[in-house]
Amino acid sequence: MKAPAVVRRLFDWKIRGIRWIEIIGVVCVGAMLCSVYLVKAGAQREATRIAELEAEIAQDRQRVRLLRAEAARLESPARLDALSKSLGLAPIDADQRVEETELDEVEPAPVPVPVVAPAEGAASATAPVEEAAQ
């Protein structure tokens, strides 16, 4: 047998009336269709994930803008000046000085008193005070 005759015989070989090359072709087309479907479904999942991430990034950017605005409001000089005046604070004078020998006469800052939340029972009210003393 010559090579073309062998190839021709393979192409003409039939299984139940259908040539085997046609069966292989149909199987290949089916495999390609399945693979295209799987790739398309995977791409759709990735596109959905990207859209979710972009939405999350947009929300984070909005939060950052709000936090920057809040920080600017809290750091505003007018607000800080009003708070300092309400607490009785004032700027230090440029000529306000104390010599080393006068340090004993300067009044020390008061020690802050811890604030204890009101308790429901008398026994529980003494426990935080005892813990604070220790």
mmCIF file with all atom_site columns, C-alpha atoms in Angstrom:
data_model
loop_
_atom_site.group_PDB
_atom_site.id
_atom_site.type_symbol
_atom_site.label_atom_id
_atom_site.label_alt_id
_atom_site.label_comp_id
_atom_site.label_asym_id
_atom_site.label_entity_id
_atom_site.label_seq_id
_atom_site.pdbx_PDB_ins_code
_atom_site.Cartn_x
_atom_site.Cartn_y
_atom_site.Cartn_z
_atom_site.occupancy
_atom_site.B_iso_or_equiv
_atom_site.pdbx_formal_charge
_atom_site.auth_seq_id
_atom_site.auth_comp_id
_atom_site.auth_asym_id
_atom_site.auth_atom_id
_atom_site.pdbx_PDB_model_num
ATOM 1   C CA . MET A 1 1   ? 0.000   0.000  0.000  1.00 0.00 ? 1   MET A CA 1
ATOM 2   C CA . LYS A 1 2   ? 1.152   3.434  -0.792 1.00 0.00 ? 2   LYS A CA 1
ATOM 3   C CA . ALA A 1 3   ? 0.928   6.256  1.757  1.00 0.00 ? 3   ALA A CA 1
ATOM 4   C CA . PRO A 1 4   ? -1.920  8.076  -0.039 1.00 0.00 ? 4   PRO A CA 1
ATOM 5   C CA . ALA A 1 5   ? -3.889  4.855  -0.162 1.00 0.00 ? 5   ALA A CA 1
ATOM 6   C CA . VAL A 1 6   ? -3.449  4.344  3.610  1.00 0.00 ? 6   VAL A CA 1
ATOM 7   C CA . VAL A 1 7   ? -4.547  7.894  4.330  1.00 0.00 ? 7   VAL A CA 1
ATOM 8   C CA . ARG A 1 8   ? -7.491  7.526  1.983  1.00 0.00 ? 8   ARG A CA 1
ATOM 9   C CA . ARG A 1 9   ? -8.473  4.284  3.676  1.00 0.00 ? 9   ARG A CA 1
ATOM 10  C CA . LEU A 1 10  ? -8.340  5.980  7.129  1.00 0.00 ? 10  LEU A CA 1
ATOM 11  C CA . PHE A 1 11  ? -10.565 8.817  5.909  1.00 0.00 ? 11  PHE A CA 1
ATOM 12  C CA . ASP A 1 12  ? -13.018 6.383  4.393  1.00 0.00 ? 12  ASP A CA 1
ATOM 13  C CA . TRP A 1 13  ? -13.241 4.171  7.503  1.00 0.00 ? 13  TRP A CA 1
ATOM 14  C CA . LYS A 1 14  ? -16.800 4.284  8.836  1.00 0.00 ? 14  LYS A CA 1
ATOM 15  C CA . ILE A 1 15  ? -18.350 3.582  12.205 1.00 0.00 ? 15  ILE A CA 1
ATOM 16  C CA . ARG A 1 16  ? -22.047 2.743  11.859 1.00 0.00 ? 16  ARG A CA 1
ATOM 17  C CA . GLY A 1 17  ? -22.245 4.608  8.604  1.00 0.00 ? 17  GLY A CA 1
ATOM 18  C CA . ILE A 1 18  ? -20.427 7.779  9.706  1.00 0.00 ? 18  ILE A CA 1
ATOM 19  C CA . ARG A 1 19  ? -16.836 8.388  8.789  1.00 0.00 ? 19  ARG A CA 1
ATOM 20  C CA . TRP A 1 20  ? -14.596 8.588  11.881 1.00 0.00 ? 20  TRP A CA 1
ATOM 21  C CA . ILE A 1 21  ? -13.042 11.862 10.713 1.00 0.00 ? 21  ILE A CA 1
ATOM 22  C CA . GLU A 1 22  ? -16.510 13.469 10.857 1.00 0.00 ? 22  GLU A CA 1
ATOM 23  C CA . ILE A 1 23  ? -16.967 12.143 14.417 1.00 0.00 ? 23  ILE A CA 1
ATOM 24  C CA . ILE A 1 24  ? -13.613 13.626 15.455 1.00 0.00 ? 24  ILE A CA 1
ATOM 25  C CA . GLY A 1 25  ? -14.553 16.926 13.793 1.00 0.00 ? 25  GLY A CA 1
ATOM 26  C CA . VAL A 1 26  ? -17.875 17.102 15.690 1.00 0.00 ? 26  VAL A CA 1
ATOM 27  C CA . VAL A 1 27  ? -16.119 16.269 18.976 1.00 0.00 ? 27  VAL A CA 1
ATOM 28  C CA . CYS A 1 28  ? -13.512 18.995 18.327 1.00 0.00 ? 28  CYS A CA 1
ATOM 29  C CA . VAL A 1 29  ? -16.219 21.560 17.549 1.00 0.00 ? 29  VAL A CA 1
ATOM 30  C CA . GLY A 1 30  ? -18.077 20.568 20.739 1.00 0.00 ? 30  GLY A CA 1
ATOM 31  C CA . ALA A 1 31  ? -14.865 20.892 22.769 1.00 0.00 ? 31  ALA A CA 1
ATOM 32  C CA . MET A 1 32  ? -14.229 24.335 21.289 1.00 0.00 ? 32  MET A CA 1
ATOM 33  C CA . LEU A 1 33  ? -17.779 25.446 22.087 1.00 0.00 ? 33  LEU A CA 1
ATOM 34  C CA . CYS A 1 34  ? -17.428 24.289 25.696 1.00 0.00 ? 34  CYS A CA 1
ATOM 35  C CA . SER A 1 35  ? -14.055 25.959 26.096 1.00 0.00 ? 35  SER A CA 1
ATOM 36  C CA . VAL A 1 36  ? -15.363 29.250 24.640 1.00 0.00 ? 36  VAL A CA 1
ATOM 37  C CA . TYR A 1 37  ? -18.353 29.097 27.007 1.00 0.00 ? 37  TYR A CA 1
ATOM 38  C CA . LEU A 1 38  ? -16.092 28.456 30.008 1.00 0.00 ? 38  LEU A CA 1
ATOM 39  C CA . VAL A 1 39  ? -13.729 31.291 29.063 1.00 0.00 ? 39  VAL A CA 1
ATOM 40  C CA . LYS A 1 40  ? -16.656 33.662 28.536 1.00 0.00 ? 40  LYS A CA 1
ATOM 41  C CA . ALA A 1 41  ? -18.181 32.726 31.907 1.00 0.00 ? 41  ALA A CA 1
ATOM 42  C CA . GLY A 1 42  ? -14.806 33.246 33.596 1.00 0.00 ? 42  GLY A CA 1
ATOM 43  C CA . ALA A 1 43  ? -14.404 36.630 31.930 1.00 0.00 ? 43  ALA A CA 1
ATOM 44  C CA . GLN A 1 44  ? -17.877 37.635 33.119 1.00 0.00 ? 44  GLN A CA 1
ATOM 45  C CA . ARG A 1 45  ? -16.984 36.650 36.700 1.00 0.00 ? 45  ARG A CA 1
ATOM 46  C CA . GLU A 1 46  ? -13.806 38.691 36.496 1.00 0.00 ? 46  GLU A CA 1
ATOM 47  C CA . ALA A 1 47  ? -15.687 41.676 35.052 1.00 0.00 ? 47  ALA A CA 1
ATOM 48  C CA . THR A 1 48  ? -18.170 41.470 37.930 1.00 0.00 ? 48  THR A CA 1
ATOM 49  C CA . ARG A 1 49  ? -15.318 41.312 40.453 1.00 0.00 ? 49  ARG A CA 1
ATOM 50  C CA . ILE A 1 50  ? -13.624 44.309 38.804 1.00 0.00 ? 50  ILE A CA 1
ATOM 51  C CA . ALA A 1 51  ? -16.877 46.287 38.969 1.00 0.00 ? 51  ALA A CA 1
ATOM 52  C CA . GLU A 1 52  ? -17.215 45.438 42.685 1.00 0.00 ? 52  GLU A CA 1
ATOM 53  C CA . LEU A 1 53  ? -13.636 46.523 43.354 1.00 0.00 ? 53  LEU A CA 1
ATOM 54  C CA . GLU A 1 54  ? -14.149 49.779 41.446 1.00 0.00 ? 54  GLU A CA 1
ATOM 55  C CA . ALA A 1 55  ? -17.279 50.487 43.497 1.00 0.00 ? 55  ALA A CA 1
ATOM 56  C CA . GLU A 1 56  ? -15.343 49.767 46.695 1.00 0.00 ? 56  GLU A CA 1
ATOM 57  C CA . ILE A 1 57  ? -12.543 52.091 45.569 1.00 0.00 ? 57  ILE A CA 1
ATOM 58  C CA . ALA A 1 58  ? -15.085 54.841 44.864 1.00 0.00 ? 58  ALA A CA 1
ATOM 59  C CA . GLN A 1 59  ? -16.566 54.379 48.361 1.00 0.00 ? 59  GLN A CA 1
ATOM 60  C CA . ASP A 1 60  ? -13.091 54.492 49.906 1.00 0.00 ? 60  ASP A CA 1
ATOM 61  C CA . ARG A 1 61  ? -12.289 57.693 48.006 1.00 0.00 ? 61  ARG A CA 1
ATOM 62  C CA . GLN A 1 62  ? -15.523 59.226 49.291 1.00 0.00 ? 62  GLN A CA 1
ATOM 63  C CA . ARG A 1 63  ? -14.595 58.195 52.865 1.00 0.00 ? 63  ARG A CA 1
ATOM 64  C CA . VAL A 1 64  ? -11.137 59.730 52.439 1.00 0.00 ? 64  VAL A CA 1
ATOM 65  C CA . ARG A 1 65  ? -12.696 62.999 51.237 1.00 0.00 ? 65  ARG A CA 1
ATOM 66  C CA . LEU A 1 66  ? -15.064 63.019 54.218 1.00 0.00 ? 66  LEU A CA 1
ATOM 67  C CA . LEU A 1 67  ? -12.232 62.281 56.664 1.00 0.00 ? 67  LEU A CA 1
ATOM 68  C CA . ARG A 1 68  ? -10.082 65.041 55.174 1.00 0.00 ? 68  ARG A CA 1
ATOM 69  C CA . ALA A 1 69  ? -12.984 67.473 55.471 1.00 0.00 ? 69  ALA A CA 1
ATOM 70  C CA . GLU A 1 70  ? -13.540 66.410 59.088 1.00 0.00 ? 70  GLU A CA 1
ATOM 71  C CA . ALA A 1 71  ? -9.828  66.812 59.866 1.00 0.00 ? 71  ALA A CA 1
ATOM 72  C CA . ALA A 1 72  ? -9.838  70.273 58.284 1.00 0.00 ? 72  ALA A CA 1
ATOM 73  C CA . ARG A 1 73  ? -12.888 71.225 60.358 1.00 0.00 ? 73  ARG A CA 1
ATOM 74  C CA . LEU A 1 74  ? -11.318 69.926 63.568 1.00 0.00 ? 74  LEU A CA 1
ATOM 75  C CA . GLU A 1 75  ? -8.015  71.697 62.857 1.00 0.00 ? 75  GLU A CA 1
ATOM 76  C CA . SER A 1 76  ? -9.535  75.013 61.851 1.00 0.00 ? 76  SER A CA 1
ATOM 77  C CA . PRO A 1 77  ? -7.918  77.910 63.743 1.00 0.00 ? 77  PRO A CA 1
ATOM 78  C CA . ALA A 1 78  ? -11.261 79.576 64.514 1.00 0.00 ? 78  ALA A CA 1
ATOM 79  C CA . ARG A 1 79  ? -12.583 76.414 66.156 1.00 0.00 ? 79  ARG A CA 1
ATOM 80  C CA . LEU A 1 80  ? -9.392  75.873 68.152 1.00 0.00 ? 80  LEU A CA 1
ATOM 81  C CA . ASP A 1 81  ? -9.417  79.521 69.254 1.00 0.00 ? 81  ASP A CA 1
ATOM 82  C CA . ALA A 1 82  ? -13.037 79.245 70.427 1.00 0.00 ? 82  ALA A CA 1
ATOM 83  C CA . LEU A 1 83  ? -12.248 76.037 72.327 1.00 0.00 ? 83  LEU A CA 1
ATOM 84  C CA . SER A 1 84  ? -9.196  77.534 73.990 1.00 0.00 ? 84  SER A CA 1
ATOM 85  C CA . LYS A 1 85  ? -11.172 80.604 75.060 1.00 0.00 ? 85  LYS A CA 1
ATOM 86  C CA . SER A 1 86  ? -13.977 78.440 76.469 1.00 0.00 ? 86  SER A CA 1
ATOM 87  C CA . LEU A 1 87  ? -11.402 76.541 78.537 1.00 0.00 ? 87  LEU A CA 1
ATOM 88  C CA . GLY A 1 88  ? -9.750  79.739 79.711 1.00 0.00 ? 88  GLY A CA 1
ATOM 89  C CA . LEU A 1 89  ? -6.514  79.185 77.830 1.00 0.00 ? 89  LEU A CA 1
ATOM 90  C CA . ALA A 1 90  ? -4.553  82.022 76.378 1.00 0.00 ? 90  ALA A CA 1
ATOM 91  C CA . PRO A 1 91  ? -1.400  82.320 74.316 1.00 0.00 ? 91  PRO A CA 1
ATOM 92  C CA . ILE A 1 92  ? 1.871   82.721 76.180 1.00 0.00 ? 92  ILE A CA 1
ATOM 93  C CA . ASP A 1 93  ? 3.314   86.214 76.171 1.00 0.00 ? 93  ASP A CA 1
ATOM 94  C CA . ALA A 1 94  ? 6.724   86.638 74.623 1.00 0.00 ? 94  ALA A CA 1
ATOM 95  C CA . ASP A 1 95  ? 8.082   88.267 77.806 1.00 0.00 ? 95  ASP A CA 1
ATOM 96  C CA . GLN A 1 96  ? 6.580   85.692 80.143 1.00 0.00 ? 96  GLN A CA 1
ATOM 97  C CA . ARG A 1 97  ? 9.595   83.992 81.667 1.00 0.00 ? 97  ARG A CA 1
ATOM 98  C CA . VAL A 1 98  ? 10.543  82.338 84.904 1.00 0.00 ? 98  VAL A CA 1
ATOM 99  C CA . GLU A 1 99  ? 14.071  82.231 86.164 1.00 0.00 ? 99  GLU A CA 1
ATOM 100 C CA . GLU A 1 100 ? 15.511  79.055 87.590 1.00 0.00 ? 100 GLU A CA 1
ATOM 101 C CA . THR A 1 101 ? 15.470  80.425 91.118 1.00 0.00 ? 101 THR A CA 1
ATOM 102 C CA . GLU A 1 102 ? 11.747  81.252 90.859 1.00 0.00 ? 102 GLU A CA 1
ATOM 103 C CA . LEU A 1 103 ? 10.651  77.734 89.845 1.00 0.00 ? 103 LEU A CA 1
ATOM 104 C CA . ASP A 1 104 ? 9.775   76.798 93.446 1.00 0.00 ? 104 ASP A CA 1
ATOM 105 C CA . GLU A 1 105 ? 7.273   79.659 93.563 1.00 0.00 ? 105 GLU A CA 1
ATOM 106 C CA . VAL A 1 106 ? 5.466   78.626 90.378 1.00 0.00 ? 106 VAL A CA 1
ATOM 107 C CA . GLU A 1 107 ? 2.242   76.816 91.153 1.00 0.00 ? 107 GLU A CA 1
ATOM 108 C CA . PRO A 1 108 ? 2.250   73.226 89.844 1.00 0.00 ? 108 PRO A CA 1
ATOM 109 C CA . ALA A 1 109 ? -0.496  72.132 87.487 1.00 0.00 ? 109 ALA A CA 1
ATOM 110 C CA . PRO A 1 110 ? -3.451  70.501 89.226 1.00 0.00 ? 110 PRO A CA 1
ATOM 111 C CA . VAL A 1 111 ? -3.588  66.710 89.150 1.00 0.00 ? 111 VAL A CA 1
ATOM 112 C CA . PRO A 1 112 ? -6.606  65.568 87.104 1.00 0.00 ? 112 PRO A CA 1
ATOM 113 C CA . VAL A 1 113 ? -9.232  63.662 89.072 1.00 0.00 ? 113 VAL A CA 1
ATOM 114 C CA . PRO A 1 114 ? -10.348 60.424 87.398 1.00 0.00 ? 114 PRO A CA 1
ATOM 115 C CA . VAL A 1 115 ? -13.988 60.401 86.402 1.00 0.00 ? 115 VAL A CA 1
ATOM 116 C CA . VAL A 1 116 ? -15.908 57.350 87.606 1.00 0.00 ? 116 VAL A CA 1
ATOM 117 C CA . ALA A 1 117 ? -19.076 56.356 85.781 1.00 0.00 ? 117 ALA A CA 1
ATOM 118 C CA . PRO A 1 118 ? -22.145 56.053 88.003 1.00 0.00 ? 118 PRO A CA 1
ATOM 119 C CA . ALA A 1 119 ? -22.751 52.443 88.997 1.00 0.00 ? 119 ALA A CA 1
ATOM 120 C CA . GLU A 1 120 ? -26.008 50.643 89.589 1.00 0.00 ? 120 GLU A CA 1
ATOM 121 C CA . GLY A 1 121 ? -25.161 49.236 93.021 1.00 0.00 ? 121 GLY A CA 1
ATOM 122 C CA . ALA A 1 122 ? -23.134 50.510 95.958 1.00 0.00 ? 122 ALA A CA 1
ATOM 123 C CA . ALA A 1 123 ? -20.753 47.536 95.814 1.00 0.00 ? 123 ALA A CA 1
ATOM 124 C CA . SER A 1 124 ? -19.982 48.099 92.163 1.00 0.00 ? 124 SER A CA 1
ATOM 125 C CA . ALA A 1 125 ? -19.474 51.840 92.771 1.00 0.00 ? 125 ALA A CA 1
ATOM 126 C CA . THR A 1 126 ? -16.592 51.232 95.166 1.00 0.00 ? 126 THR A CA 1
ATOM 127 C CA . ALA A 1 127 ? -14.827 48.722 92.891 1.00 0.00 ? 127 ALA A CA 1
ATOM 128 C CA . PRO A 1 128 ? -13.709 51.259 90.230 1.00 0.00 ? 128 PRO A CA 1
ATOM 129 C CA . VAL A 1 129 ? -12.507 53.661 92.918 1.00 0.00 ? 129 VAL A CA 1
ATOM 130 C CA . GLU A 1 130 ? -10.481 50.916 94.575 1.00 0.00 ? 130 GLU A CA 1
ATOM 131 C CA . GLU A 1 131 ? -9.045  49.863 91.193 1.00 0.00 ? 131 GLU A CA 1
ATOM 132 C CA . ALA A 1 132 ? -8.127  53.460 90.373 1.00 0.00 ? 132 ALA A CA 1
ATOM 133 C CA . ALA A 1 133 ? -6.377  53.844 93.746 1.00 0.00 ? 133 ALA A CA 1
ATOM 134 C CA . GLN A 1 134 ? -4.236  50.800 93.116 1.00 0.00 ? 134 GLN A CA 1
#
